[in-house]
Amino acid sequence: MTNTLEHIAVIMDGNGRWAQKRGLPRTAGHKKGAETLREIAKAAADMGIKYLTLYAFSTENWKRDKEEVDYLMDLLRRYLKSELKEVQERGARICFIGERQMLADDIVTEMERIEKETAANDKLTLCVALSYGARAEIVAAAKKVAALAASGRLEPEQLTEDMFKNFLYTAGIPDPDLVIRTSGEQRISNYLLWQIAYSEFYFTPTLWPDFSPEELKKIISDFNSRERRYGKI
């Protein structure tokens, strides 16, 4: 049975280990990982994938060494201004999910500019999770629902799953069909907990900087060999 693969979500893991294996600073792994992100986004668009969500920086990542976090933020600034340009030119719409209030004002301004400039693009929606945590996302959505209920604009019994998902950061984006995690780790790490309820999973030992369009193609082939039953027989 062949499945229609519309949305892939990726946990990009292994930048630090990639650098360590080569005797390089962790920052070198992050730089190479950013290059891989661009290549995979281009490849996904060429393969007809409509949505690609990438876990770039989690809320937990703020706890890392300040020097590494500062480097990642500077890399993000450069990436937003230059690296994403080629992806944009290939017809991609770019959006960001996460807790923007934790990011620097200049980064948020650049994110908003990119979202506005690419809003009409429709070849691929590239959704970048920055300062993102799924539990925080669900709590934020619950607060919005609670505020509506407290103001009398929503009766609790009216709330449905379809209604609730419209309060999430990913409102308007279909749930992922497939979640890929690189580096051999087999956990979700607080990523899209609501959205991946019926997603298929693929864990690869490949470190993110080494992840290639060829491997993505093989994983998609594996996905297309599966039968998704959504709880049915």
PDB file of C-alpha atoms in Angstrom:
ATOM      1  CA  MET A   1       0.000   0.000   0.000  1.00  0.00           C
ATOM      2  CA  THR A   2       1.434   3.369  -1.036  1.00  0.00           C
ATOM      3  CA  ASN A   3       0.892   6.275   1.319  1.00  0.00           C
ATOM      4  CA  THR A   4       0.698   9.946   0.477  1.00  0.00           C
ATOM      5  CA  LEU A   5       3.547  11.658   2.271  1.00  0.00           C
ATOM      6  CA  GLU A   6       2.764  15.326   2.741  1.00  0.00           C
ATOM      7  CA  HIS A   7       4.571  16.415   5.913  1.00  0.00           C
ATOM      8  CA  ILE A   8       7.945  15.344   7.334  1.00  0.00           C
ATOM      9  CA  ALA A   9       9.170  16.512  10.745  1.00  0.00           C
ATOM     10  CA  VAL A  10      12.859  16.148  11.587  1.00  0.00           C
ATOM     11  CA  ILE A  11      14.753  16.171  14.875  1.00  0.00           C
ATOM     12  CA  MET A  12      18.165  17.340  13.689  1.00  0.00           C
ATOM     13  CA  ASP A  13      20.528  15.704  16.182  1.00  0.00           C
ATOM     14  CA  GLY A  14      24.251  15.011  16.261  1.00  0.00           C
ATOM     15  CA  ASN A  15      26.022  18.262  15.377  1.00  0.00           C
ATOM     16  CA  GLY A  16      28.173  18.185  18.508  1.00  0.00           C
ATOM     17  CA  ARG A  17      29.145  14.535  18.111  1.00  0.00           C
ATOM     18  CA  TRP A  18      29.957  15.089  14.431  1.00  0.00           C
ATOM     19  CA  ALA A  19      32.425  17.807  15.418  1.00  0.00           C
ATOM     20  CA  GLN A  20      33.854  15.817  18.336  1.00  0.00           C
ATOM     21  CA  LYS A  21      34.599  12.825  16.074  1.00  0.00           C
ATOM     22  CA  ARG A  22      36.699  15.146  13.912  1.00  0.00           C
ATOM     23  CA  GLY A  23      38.465  16.904  16.766  1.00  0.00           C
ATOM     24  CA  LEU A  24      36.614  20.131  15.976  1.00  0.00           C
ATOM     25  CA  PRO A  25      34.749  22.539  18.263  1.00  0.00           C
ATOM     26  CA  ARG A  26      30.998  21.955  18.590  1.00  0.00           C
ATOM     27  CA  THR A  27      30.428  25.183  16.696  1.00  0.00           C
ATOM     28  CA  ALA A  28      31.875  23.557  13.560  1.00  0.00           C
ATOM     29  CA  GLY A  29      29.186  20.895  13.796  1.00  0.00           C
ATOM     30  CA  HIS A  30      26.467  23.511  14.067  1.00  0.00           C
ATOM     31  CA  LYS A  31      27.817  25.317  10.995  1.00  0.00           C
ATOM     32  CA  LYS A  32      27.862  22.107   8.956  1.00  0.00           C
ATOM     33  CA  GLY A  33      24.414  21.236  10.274  1.00  0.00           C
ATOM     34  CA  ALA A  34      23.045  24.561   8.998  1.00  0.00           C
ATOM     35  CA  GLU A  35      24.388  23.723   5.536  1.00  0.00           C
ATOM     36  CA  THR A  36      22.677  20.331   5.712  1.00  0.00           C
ATOM     37  CA  LEU A  37      19.403  22.016   6.664  1.00  0.00           C
ATOM     38  CA  ARG A  38      19.505  24.065   3.480  1.00  0.00           C
ATOM     39  CA  GLU A  39      20.283  21.033   1.301  1.00  0.00           C
ATOM     40  CA  ILE A  40      17.540  18.895   2.832  1.00  0.00           C
ATOM     41  CA  ALA A  41      14.978  21.681   2.450  1.00  0.00           C
ATOM     42  CA  LYS A  42      15.855  21.953  -1.249  1.00  0.00           C
ATOM     43  CA  ALA A  43      15.708  18.179  -1.702  1.00  0.00           C
ATOM     44  CA  ALA A  44      12.354  17.877   0.070  1.00  0.00           C
ATOM     45  CA  ALA A  45      10.853  20.496  -2.226  1.00  0.00           C
ATOM     46  CA  ASP A  46      12.222  18.675  -5.281  1.00  0.00           C
ATOM     47  CA  MET A  47      10.711  15.405  -4.003  1.00  0.00           C
ATOM     48  CA  GLY A  48       7.264  16.964  -3.763  1.00  0.00           C
ATOM     49  CA  ILE A  49       7.069  17.191   0.034  1.00  0.00           C
ATOM     50  CA  LYS A  50       4.644  19.994   0.919  1.00  0.00           C
ATOM     51  CA  TYR A  51       5.605  20.553   4.574  1.00  0.00           C
ATOM     52  CA  LEU A  52       8.962  20.143   6.301  1.00  0.00           C
ATOM     53  CA  THR A  53       9.244  20.969  10.011  1.00  0.00           C
ATOM     54  CA  LEU A  54      12.751  21.113  11.481  1.00  0.00           C
ATOM     55  CA  TYR A  55      13.647  21.140  15.180  1.00  0.00           C
ATOM     56  CA  ALA A  56      16.404  23.759  15.199  1.00  0.00           C
ATOM     57  CA  PHE A  57      16.559  24.951  18.828  1.00  0.00           C
ATOM     58  CA  SER A  58      14.544  23.733  21.796  1.00  0.00           C
ATOM     59  CA  THR A  59      13.552  25.562  24.961  1.00  0.00           C
ATOM     60  CA  GLU A  60      15.864  23.148  26.789  1.00  0.00           C
ATOM     61  CA  ASN A  61      18.793  24.246  24.597  1.00  0.00           C
ATOM     62  CA  TRP A  62      18.840  27.575  26.450  1.00  0.00           C
ATOM     63  CA  LYS A  63      20.465  25.649  29.319  1.00  0.00           C
ATOM     64  CA  ARG A  64      23.591  24.933  27.274  1.00  0.00           C
ATOM     65  CA  ASP A  65      26.897  26.716  27.791  1.00  0.00           C
ATOM     66  CA  LYS A  66      26.457  30.454  27.142  1.00  0.00           C
ATOM     67  CA  GLU A  67      29.260  30.535  24.583  1.00  0.00           C
ATOM     68  CA  GLU A  68      27.590  27.805  22.535  1.00  0.00           C
ATOM     69  CA  VAL A  69      24.168  29.458  22.785  1.00  0.00           C
ATOM     70  CA  ASP A  70      25.629  32.816  21.718  1.00  0.00           C
ATOM     71  CA  TYR A  71      27.267  31.131  18.721  1.00  0.00           C
ATOM     72  CA  LEU A  72      23.995  29.458  17.766  1.00  0.00           C
ATOM     73  CA  MET A  73      22.154  32.783  17.929  1.00  0.00           C
ATOM     74  CA  ASP A  74      24.814  34.453  15.744  1.00  0.00           C
ATOM     75  CA  LEU A  75      24.632  31.532  13.320  1.00  0.00           C
ATOM     76  CA  LEU A  76      20.863  31.944  13.262  1.00  0.00           C
ATOM     77  CA  ARG A  77      21.230  35.631  12.442  1.00  0.00           C
ATOM     78  CA  ARG A  78      23.508  34.820   9.486  1.00  0.00           C
ATOM     79  CA  TYR A  79      21.269  31.985   8.383  1.00  0.00           C
ATOM     80  CA  LEU A  80      18.153  34.128   8.395  1.00  0.00           C
ATOM     81  CA  LYS A  81      19.855  36.809   6.299  1.00  0.00           C
ATOM     82  CA  SER A  82      21.677  34.617   3.792  1.00  0.00           C
ATOM     83  CA  GLU A  83      21.326  30.845   3.931  1.00  0.00           C
ATOM     84  CA  LEU A  84      17.527  30.833   3.684  1.00  0.00           C
ATOM     85  CA  LYS A  85      17.591  33.085   0.639  1.00  0.00           C
ATOM     86  CA  GLU A  86      18.158  30.192  -1.767  1.00  0.00           C
ATOM     87  CA  VAL A  87      15.340  28.215  -0.149  1.00  0.00           C
ATOM     88  CA  GLN A  88      13.042  31.225  -0.527  1.00  0.00           C
ATOM     89  CA  GLU A  89      13.984  31.635  -4.180  1.00  0.00           C
ATOM     90  CA  ARG A  90      12.949  28.034  -4.825  1.00  0.00           C
ATOM     91  CA  GLY A  91       9.358  28.861  -3.888  1.00  0.00           C
ATOM     92  CA  ALA A  92       9.324  27.936  -0.217  1.00  0.00           C
ATOM     93  CA  ARG A  93       7.111  29.549   2.357  1.00  0.00           C
ATOM     94  CA  ILE A  94       9.008  29.854   5.635  1.00  0.00           C
ATOM     95  CA  CYS A  95       7.404  30.017   9.072  1.00  0.00           C
ATOM     96  CA  PHE A  96       8.666  29.717  12.630  1.00  0.00           C
ATOM     97  CA  ILE A  97       7.148  28.106  15.710  1.00  0.00           C
ATOM     98  CA  GLY A  98       8.245  28.521  19.309  1.00  0.00           C
ATOM     99  CA  GLU A  99       8.498  31.026  22.138  1.00  0.00           C
ATOM    100  CA  ARG A 100       9.635  34.157  20.340  1.00  0.00           C
ATOM    101  CA  GLN A 101       9.769  36.219  23.512  1.00  0.00           C
ATOM    102  CA  MET A 102      12.922  34.317  24.476  1.00  0.00           C
ATOM    103  CA  LEU A 103      14.741  35.374  21.287  1.00  0.00           C
ATOM    104  CA  ALA A 104      16.535  38.675  20.674  1.00  0.00           C
ATOM    105  CA  ASP A 105      14.456  41.442  19.105  1.00  0.00           C
ATOM    106  CA  ASP A 106      16.572  41.628  15.936  1.00  0.00           C
ATOM    107  CA  ILE A 107      16.153  37.901  15.353  1.00  0.00           C
ATOM    108  CA  VAL A 108      12.385  38.104  15.781  1.00  0.00           C
ATOM    109  CA  THR A 109      12.240  41.069  13.389  1.00  0.00           C
ATOM    110  CA  GLU A 110      14.119  39.083  10.746  1.00  0.00           C
ATOM    111  CA  MET A 111      11.869  36.057  11.273  1.00  0.00           C
ATOM    112  CA  GLU A 112       8.772  38.198  10.790  1.00  0.00           C
ATOM    113  CA  ARG A 113      10.242  39.748   7.632  1.00  0.00           C
ATOM    114  CA  ILE A 114      10.910  36.325   6.125  1.00  0.00           C
ATOM    115  CA  GLU A 115       7.439  35.056   7.021  1.00  0.00           C
ATOM    116  CA  LYS A 116       5.855  38.092   5.375  1.00  0.00           C
ATOM    117  CA  GLU A 117       8.001  37.942   2.233  1.00  0.00           C
ATOM    118  CA  THR A 118       7.411  34.211   1.668  1.00  0.00           C
ATOM    119  CA  ALA A 119       3.730  34.049   2.659  1.00  0.00           C
ATOM    120  CA  ALA A 120       2.546  33.590  -0.948  1.00  0.00           C
ATOM    121  CA  ASN A 121       5.068  30.842  -1.825  1.00  0.00           C
ATOM    122  CA  ASP A 122       3.516  27.394  -2.156  1.00  0.00           C
ATOM    123  CA  LYS A 123       6.071  24.832  -3.357  1.00  0.00           C
ATOM    124  CA  LEU A 124       7.106  23.910   0.183  1.00  0.00           C
ATOM    125  CA  THR A 125       6.250  25.157   3.656  1.00  0.00           C
ATOM    126  CA  LEU A 126       9.462  25.083   5.693  1.00  0.00           C
ATOM    127  CA  CYS A 127       8.539  25.332   9.366  1.00  0.00           C
ATOM    128  CA  VAL A 128      11.490  25.985  11.673  1.00  0.00           C
ATOM    129  CA  ALA A 129      11.036  25.241  15.389  1.00  0.00           C
ATOM    130  CA  LEU A 130      13.062  27.822  17.334  1.00  0.00           C
ATOM    131  CA  SER A 131      12.997  28.136  21.115  1.00  0.00           C
ATOM    132  CA  TYR A 132      10.332  25.452  20.864  1.00  0.00           C
ATOM    133  CA  GLY A 133       8.946  23.038  23.427  1.00  0.00           C
ATOM    134  CA  ALA A 134       5.813  20.979  22.884  1.00  0.00           C
ATOM    135  CA  ARG A 135       4.637  21.069  26.496  1.00  0.00           C
ATOM    136  CA  ALA A 136       4.930  24.859  26.539  1.00  0.00           C
ATOM    137  CA  GLU A 137       3.016  24.970  23.255  1.00  0.00           C
ATOM    138  CA  ILE A 138       0.153  22.918  24.694  1.00  0.00           C
ATOM    139  CA  VAL A 139       0.056  25.004  27.882  1.00  0.00           C
ATOM    140  CA  ALA A 140      -0.041  28.218  25.808  1.00  0.00           C
ATOM    141  CA  ALA A 141      -2.932  26.817  23.788  1.00  0.00           C
ATOM    142  CA  ALA A 142      -4.762  25.775  26.968  1.00  0.00           C
ATOM    143  CA  LYS A 143      -4.379  29.314  28.350  1.00  0.00           C
ATOM    144  CA  LYS A 144      -5.986  30.743  25.204  1.00  0.00           C
ATOM    145  CA  VAL A 145      -8.892  28.327  25.540  1.00  0.00           C
ATOM    146  CA  ALA A 146      -9.250  29.122  29.244  1.00  0.00           C
ATOM    147  CA  ALA A 147      -9.333  32.855  28.495  1.00  0.00           C
ATOM    148  CA  LEU A 148     -12.125  32.348  25.963  1.00  0.00           C
ATOM    149  CA  ALA A 149     -14.066  30.236  28.439  1.00  0.00           C
ATOM    150  CA  ALA A 150     -13.579  32.783  31.235  1.00  0.00           C
ATOM    151  CA  SER A 151     -14.880  35.567  29.003  1.00  0.00           C
ATOM    152  CA  GLY A 152     -17.960  33.540  28.078  1.00  0.00           C
ATOM    153  CA  ARG A 153     -16.996  33.246  24.420  1.00  0.00           C
ATOM    154  CA  LEU A 154     -16.544  29.475  24.601  1.00  0.00           C
ATOM    155  CA  GLU A 155     -18.427  26.840  26.564  1.00  0.00           C
ATOM    156  CA  PRO A 156     -16.083  24.059  27.754  1.00  0.00           C
ATOM    157  CA  GLU A 157     -18.287  21.347  26.271  1.00  0.00           C
ATOM    158  CA  GLN A 158     -17.919  22.985  22.858  1.00  0.00           C
ATOM    159  CA  LEU A 159     -14.187  22.336  22.756  1.00  0.00           C
ATOM    160  CA  THR A 160     -13.106  19.588  20.335  1.00  0.00           C
ATOM    161  CA  GLU A 161      -9.738  18.262  19.211  1.00  0.00           C
ATOM    162  CA  ASP A 162     -10.142  19.981  15.848  1.00  0.00           C
ATOM    163  CA  MET A 163     -10.854  23.271  17.604  1.00  0.00           C
ATOM    164  CA  PHE A 164      -7.986  22.901  20.077  1.00  0.00           C
ATOM    165  CA  LYS A 165      -5.356  22.352  17.382  1.00  0.00           C
ATOM    166  CA  ASN A 166      -6.147  25.799  16.005  1.00  0.00           C
ATOM    167  CA  PHE A 167      -4.660  27.294  19.187  1.00  0.00           C
ATOM    168  CA  LEU A 168      -1.314  25.542  18.648  1.00  0.00           C
ATOM    169  CA  TYR A 169       1.712  27.144  16.978  1.00  0.00           C
ATOM    170  CA  THR A 170       1.118  24.835  14.011  1.00  0.00           C
ATOM    171  CA  ALA A 171      -2.440  26.009  13.301  1.00  0.00           C
ATOM    172  CA  GLY A 172      -3.163  25.524   9.613  1.00  0.00           C
ATOM    173  CA  ILE A 173      -0.390  22.978   9.109  1.00  0.00           C
ATOM    174  CA  PRO A 174      -1.318  19.285   8.788  1.00  0.00           C
ATOM    175  CA  ASP A 175       0.110  16.824  11.313  1.00  0.00           C
ATOM    176  CA  PRO A 176       3.390  15.153  10.319  1.00  0.00           C
ATOM    177  CA  ASP A 177       3.072  11.868   8.456  1.00  0.00           C
ATOM    178  CA  LEU A 178       6.651  10.969   9.293  1.00  0.00           C
ATOM    179  CA  VAL A 179       9.106  11.942  12.040  1.00  0.00           C
ATOM    180  CA  ILE A 180      12.819  11.403  11.414  1.00  0.00           C
ATOM    181  CA  ARG A 181      15.441  11.615  14.144  1.00  0.00           C
ATOM    182  CA  THR A 182      19.115  11.523  13.292  1.00  0.00           C
ATOM    183  CA  SER A 183      22.158  10.465  15.402  1.00  0.00           C
ATOM    184  CA  GLY A 184      20.780   7.156  16.689  1.00  0.00           C
ATOM    185  CA  GLU A 185      18.839   8.595  19.630  1.00  0.00           C
ATOM    186  CA  GLN A 186      15.330   7.168  19.976  1.00  0.00           C
ATOM    187  CA  ARG A 187      13.254   9.712  21.862  1.00  0.00           C
ATOM    188  CA  ILE A 188      10.947  12.616  21.053  1.00  0.00           C
ATOM    189  CA  SER A 189      12.604  15.340  23.163  1.00  0.00           C
ATOM    190  CA  ASN A 190       9.487  17.434  23.725  1.00  0.00           C
ATOM    191  CA  TYR A 191       8.782  17.808  19.994  1.00  0.00           C
ATOM    192  CA  LEU A 192       5.303  18.219  18.489  1.00  0.00           C
ATOM    193  CA  LEU A 193       3.718  16.006  21.144  1.00  0.00           C
ATOM    194  CA  TRP A 194       0.145  16.802  20.080  1.00  0.00           C
ATOM    195  CA  GLN A 195       0.811  16.681  16.348  1.00  0.00           C
ATOM    196  CA  ILE A 196       2.624  13.317  16.138  1.00  0.00           C
ATOM    197  CA  ALA A 197      -0.118  11.189  17.700  1.00  0.00           C
ATOM    198  CA  TYR A 198      -0.342   9.037  14.552  1.00  0.00           C
ATOM    199  CA  SER A 199       2.954   9.819  12.844  1.00  0.00           C
ATOM    200  CA  GLU A 200       5.299   7.115  11.612  1.00  0.00           C
ATOM    201  CA  PHE A 201       8.842   7.198  13.047  1.00  0.00           C
ATOM    202  CA  TYR A 202      12.256   6.580  11.543  1.00  0.00           C
ATOM    203  CA  PHE A 203      15.443   6.634  13.633  1.00  0.00           C
ATOM    204  CA  THR A 204      18.739   6.746  11.745  1.00  0.00           C
ATOM    205  CA  PRO A 205      22.250   6.501  13.222  1.00  0.00           C
ATOM    206  CA  THR A 206      23.464   9.138  10.759  1.00  0.00           C
ATOM    207  CA  LEU A 207      24.577  12.341  12.453  1.00  0.00           C
ATOM    208  CA  TRP A 208      22.679  15.360  11.155  1.00  0.00           C
ATOM    209  CA  PRO A 209      25.644  17.025   9.359  1.00  0.00           C
ATOM    210  CA  ASP A 210      26.075  13.797   7.345  1.00  0.00           C
ATOM    211  CA  PHE A 211      22.369  13.407   6.523  1.00  0.00           C
ATOM    212  CA  SER A 212      21.885  13.524   2.766  1.00  0.00           C
ATOM    213  CA  PRO A 213      19.110  13.836   0.171  1.00  0.00           C
ATOM    214  CA  GLU A 214      19.904  10.250  -0.812  1.00  0.00           C
ATOM    215  CA  GLU A 215      19.157   8.993   2.697  1.00  0.00           C
ATOM    216  CA  LEU A 216      15.991  11.082   2.806  1.00  0.00           C
ATOM    217  CA  LYS A 217      14.870   9.405  -0.393  1.00  0.00           C
ATOM    218  CA  LYS A 218      15.499   5.934   1.123  1.00  0.00           C
ATOM    219  CA  ILE A 219      13.521   6.850   4.249  1.00  0.00           C
ATOM    220  CA  ILE A 220      10.605   8.065   2.140  1.00  0.00           C
ATOM    221  CA  SER A 221      10.700   4.759   0.253  1.00  0.00           C
ATOM    222  CA  ASP A 222      10.551   2.915   3.585  1.00  0.00           C
ATOM    223  CA  PHE A 223       7.593   5.062   4.654  1.00  0.00           C
ATOM    224  CA  ASN A 224       5.754   4.265   1.441  1.00  0.00           C
ATOM    225  CA  SER A 225       6.068   0.544   2.187  1.00  0.00           C
ATOM    226  CA  ARG A 226       4.193   0.902   5.492  1.00  0.00           C
ATOM    227  CA  GLU A 227       0.474   0.610   6.089  1.00  0.00           C
ATOM    228  CA  ARG A 228      -0.986   3.289   8.359  1.00  0.00           C
ATOM    229  CA  ARG A 229      -4.091   2.019  10.159  1.00  0.00           C
ATOM    230  CA  TYR A 230      -4.814   4.837  12.635  1.00  0.00           C
ATOM    231  CA  GLY A 231      -5.981   2.325  15.239  1.00  0.00           C
ATOM    232  CA  LYS A 232      -8.094   0.324  12.788  1.00  0.00           C
ATOM    233  CA  ILE A 233      -7.503  -3.304  11.833  1.00  0.00           C
TER     234      ILE A 233
END
